[in-house]
Short mmCIF file of C-alpha atoms in Angstrom, two decimals:
data_model
loop_
_atom_site.label_atom_id
_atom_site.label_comp_id
_atom_site.label_asym_id
_atom_site.label_seq_id
_atom_site.Cartn_x
_atom_site.Cartn_y
_atom_site.Cartn_z
CA MET A 1 146.00 -39.79 -22.65
CA LYS A 2 148.79 -42.16 -23.47
CA LEU A 3 150.69 -41.12 -20.38
CA ALA A 4 147.70 -41.54 -18.18
CA LYS A 5 147.42 -45.16 -19.27
CA ILE A 6 151.15 -45.79 -18.87
CA LEU A 7 150.82 -44.38 -15.27
CA SER A 8 147.81 -46.27 -14.38
CA ALA A 9 149.31 -49.50 -15.53
CA PHE A 10 152.57 -48.84 -13.52
CA VAL A 11 150.45 -48.06 -10.41
CA LEU A 12 148.44 -51.22 -10.89
CA THR A 13 151.46 -53.19 -11.33
CA PHE A 14 153.31 -51.61 -8.26
CA ALA A 15 150.04 -52.43 -5.97
CA VAL A 16 150.01 -56.00 -7.29
CA ALA A 17 153.69 -56.43 -6.39
CA MET A 18 153.24 -54.82 -2.98
CA LEU A 19 150.45 -57.18 -2.14
CA VAL A 20 152.42 -60.20 -3.19
CA ALA A 21 155.68 -59.10 -1.57
CA CYS A 22 153.87 -59.14 1.73
CA ALA A 23 152.77 -62.70 1.39
CA PRO A 24 154.98 -65.43 2.56
CA SER A 25 156.84 -67.30 -0.27
CA ASN A 26 156.70 -70.54 1.35
CA SER A 27 155.14 -72.55 4.40
CA GLU A 28 158.41 -72.09 6.50
CA LYS A 29 158.31 -68.32 6.13
CA ALA A 30 154.55 -68.28 6.98
CA VAL A 31 155.22 -70.19 10.30
CA GLU A 32 158.08 -67.86 11.11
CA LYS A 33 155.80 -64.79 10.33
CA MET A 34 152.94 -66.10 12.37
CA LYS A 35 155.00 -66.79 15.39
CA LYS A 36 156.52 -63.42 15.37
CA ALA A 37 152.94 -62.15 15.41
CA GLY A 38 152.09 -64.18 18.50
CA PHE A 39 150.39 -67.17 17.05
CA THR A 40 151.17 -70.82 17.07
CA ALA A 41 151.89 -72.26 13.61
CA ALA A 42 152.21 -75.82 12.11
CA ALA A 43 152.86 -76.49 8.53
CA THR A 44 151.95 -79.45 6.37
CA THR A 45 153.85 -79.45 3.18
CA TYR A 46 152.56 -81.98 0.47
CA SER A 47 154.99 -84.44 -1.24
CA GLU A 48 153.21 -83.67 -4.47
CA VAL A 49 150.99 -80.72 -5.65
CA GLN A 50 147.37 -81.58 -4.95
CA GLU A 51 144.92 -81.74 -7.72
CA ASP A 52 143.62 -78.11 -6.98
CA GLY A 53 147.26 -76.81 -7.04
CA ALA A 54 147.54 -76.81 -3.13
CA VAL A 55 151.13 -77.27 -1.92
CA ALA A 56 150.99 -76.51 1.64
CA VAL A 57 148.91 -75.65 4.67
CA VAL A 58 149.61 -73.53 7.76
CA SER A 59 147.39 -73.36 10.53
CA GLY A 60 147.38 -72.33 14.29
CA THR A 61 145.66 -70.30 16.96
CA LYS A 62 146.52 -67.05 18.88
CA ASP A 63 149.39 -68.02 21.36
CA SER A 64 147.37 -67.21 24.54
CA LEU A 65 145.00 -69.79 26.08
CA SER A 66 142.18 -67.07 26.51
CA GLN A 67 142.46 -65.90 22.95
CA ALA A 68 143.05 -69.22 21.05
CA LEU A 69 139.53 -69.88 19.84
CA SER A 70 139.16 -66.35 18.59
CA GLY A 71 142.68 -66.40 17.03
CA MET A 72 142.30 -69.47 14.63
CA TYR A 73 143.49 -69.52 11.16
CA THR A 74 144.19 -71.57 8.21
CA ALA A 75 146.22 -70.57 5.13
CA THR A 76 146.73 -72.68 2.05
CA LEU A 77 149.44 -72.13 -0.51
CA TYR A 78 148.91 -72.85 -4.03
CA LYS A 79 151.46 -73.49 -6.76
CA THR A 80 150.26 -70.55 -8.82
CA ALA A 81 148.41 -67.26 -8.09
CA LYS A 82 145.65 -68.46 -10.69
CA GLN A 83 145.13 -71.74 -8.76
CA ALA A 84 144.87 -69.62 -5.70
CA LYS A 85 142.39 -67.36 -7.08
CA ALA A 86 140.31 -70.21 -8.34
CA ALA A 87 140.35 -71.78 -4.84
CA TYR A 88 139.31 -68.47 -3.40
CA ASN A 89 136.26 -68.13 -5.88
CA GLU A 90 135.28 -71.64 -5.01
CA THR A 91 134.68 -70.34 -1.34
CA LYS A 92 132.30 -67.69 -2.32
CA ASP A 93 128.44 -68.12 -1.64
CA ALA A 94 125.42 -67.50 -3.88
CA GLU A 95 125.99 -63.84 -3.00
CA GLY A 96 129.66 -63.63 -3.77
CA LYS A 97 130.61 -63.48 -0.14
CA THR A 98 133.31 -65.36 1.54
CA ASN A 99 134.95 -65.51 4.72
CA CYS A 100 138.55 -66.19 3.16
CA THR A 101 141.02 -63.74 1.93
CA LEU A 102 143.46 -63.94 -1.15
CA VAL A 103 146.75 -63.08 -0.33
CA GLY A 104 149.28 -63.63 -3.21
CA LYS A 105 149.40 -67.39 -3.84
CA TRP A 106 147.66 -67.99 -0.35
CA VAL A 107 143.90 -68.36 0.66
CA VAL A 108 143.60 -67.56 4.32
CA TRP A 109 140.52 -68.13 6.51
CA GLY A 110 140.47 -67.13 10.22
CA SER A 111 139.90 -64.29 12.91
CA GLU A 112 140.43 -60.74 11.76
CA GLU A 113 143.48 -60.46 13.73
CA ALA A 114 145.14 -63.63 12.27
CA VAL A 115 144.34 -62.82 8.61
CA LYS A 116 145.84 -59.17 9.23
CA ALA A 117 149.02 -60.69 10.92
CA PHE A 118 149.28 -62.95 7.65
CA LYS A 119 149.04 -60.11 5.33
CA LYS A 120 151.25 -57.82 7.16
#
């Protein structure tokens, strides 16, 4: 029983670490990642941490005129994962649904392809 608890804690910790490991650590790395995936990318880094904890925003579209509108995305980086989760929870409607995805300290909104590329 004790071993099962220890193993489950290890597996959960590993899973969380892998999720966070996939998230870019800063806006420059996010821009690089999205450009490699075939998206345009522009970053805005705030000179001071915003009231909600936001520190940067990266946005863009698919790097193809025919797919630009269907490939739009915006990703906001927060100072802490706790602030990102709070911002993510604020995007939920009354039924608990949202069009955003939480990726480490990032809250990402956009096309399925863009979100997948950001998480990869």
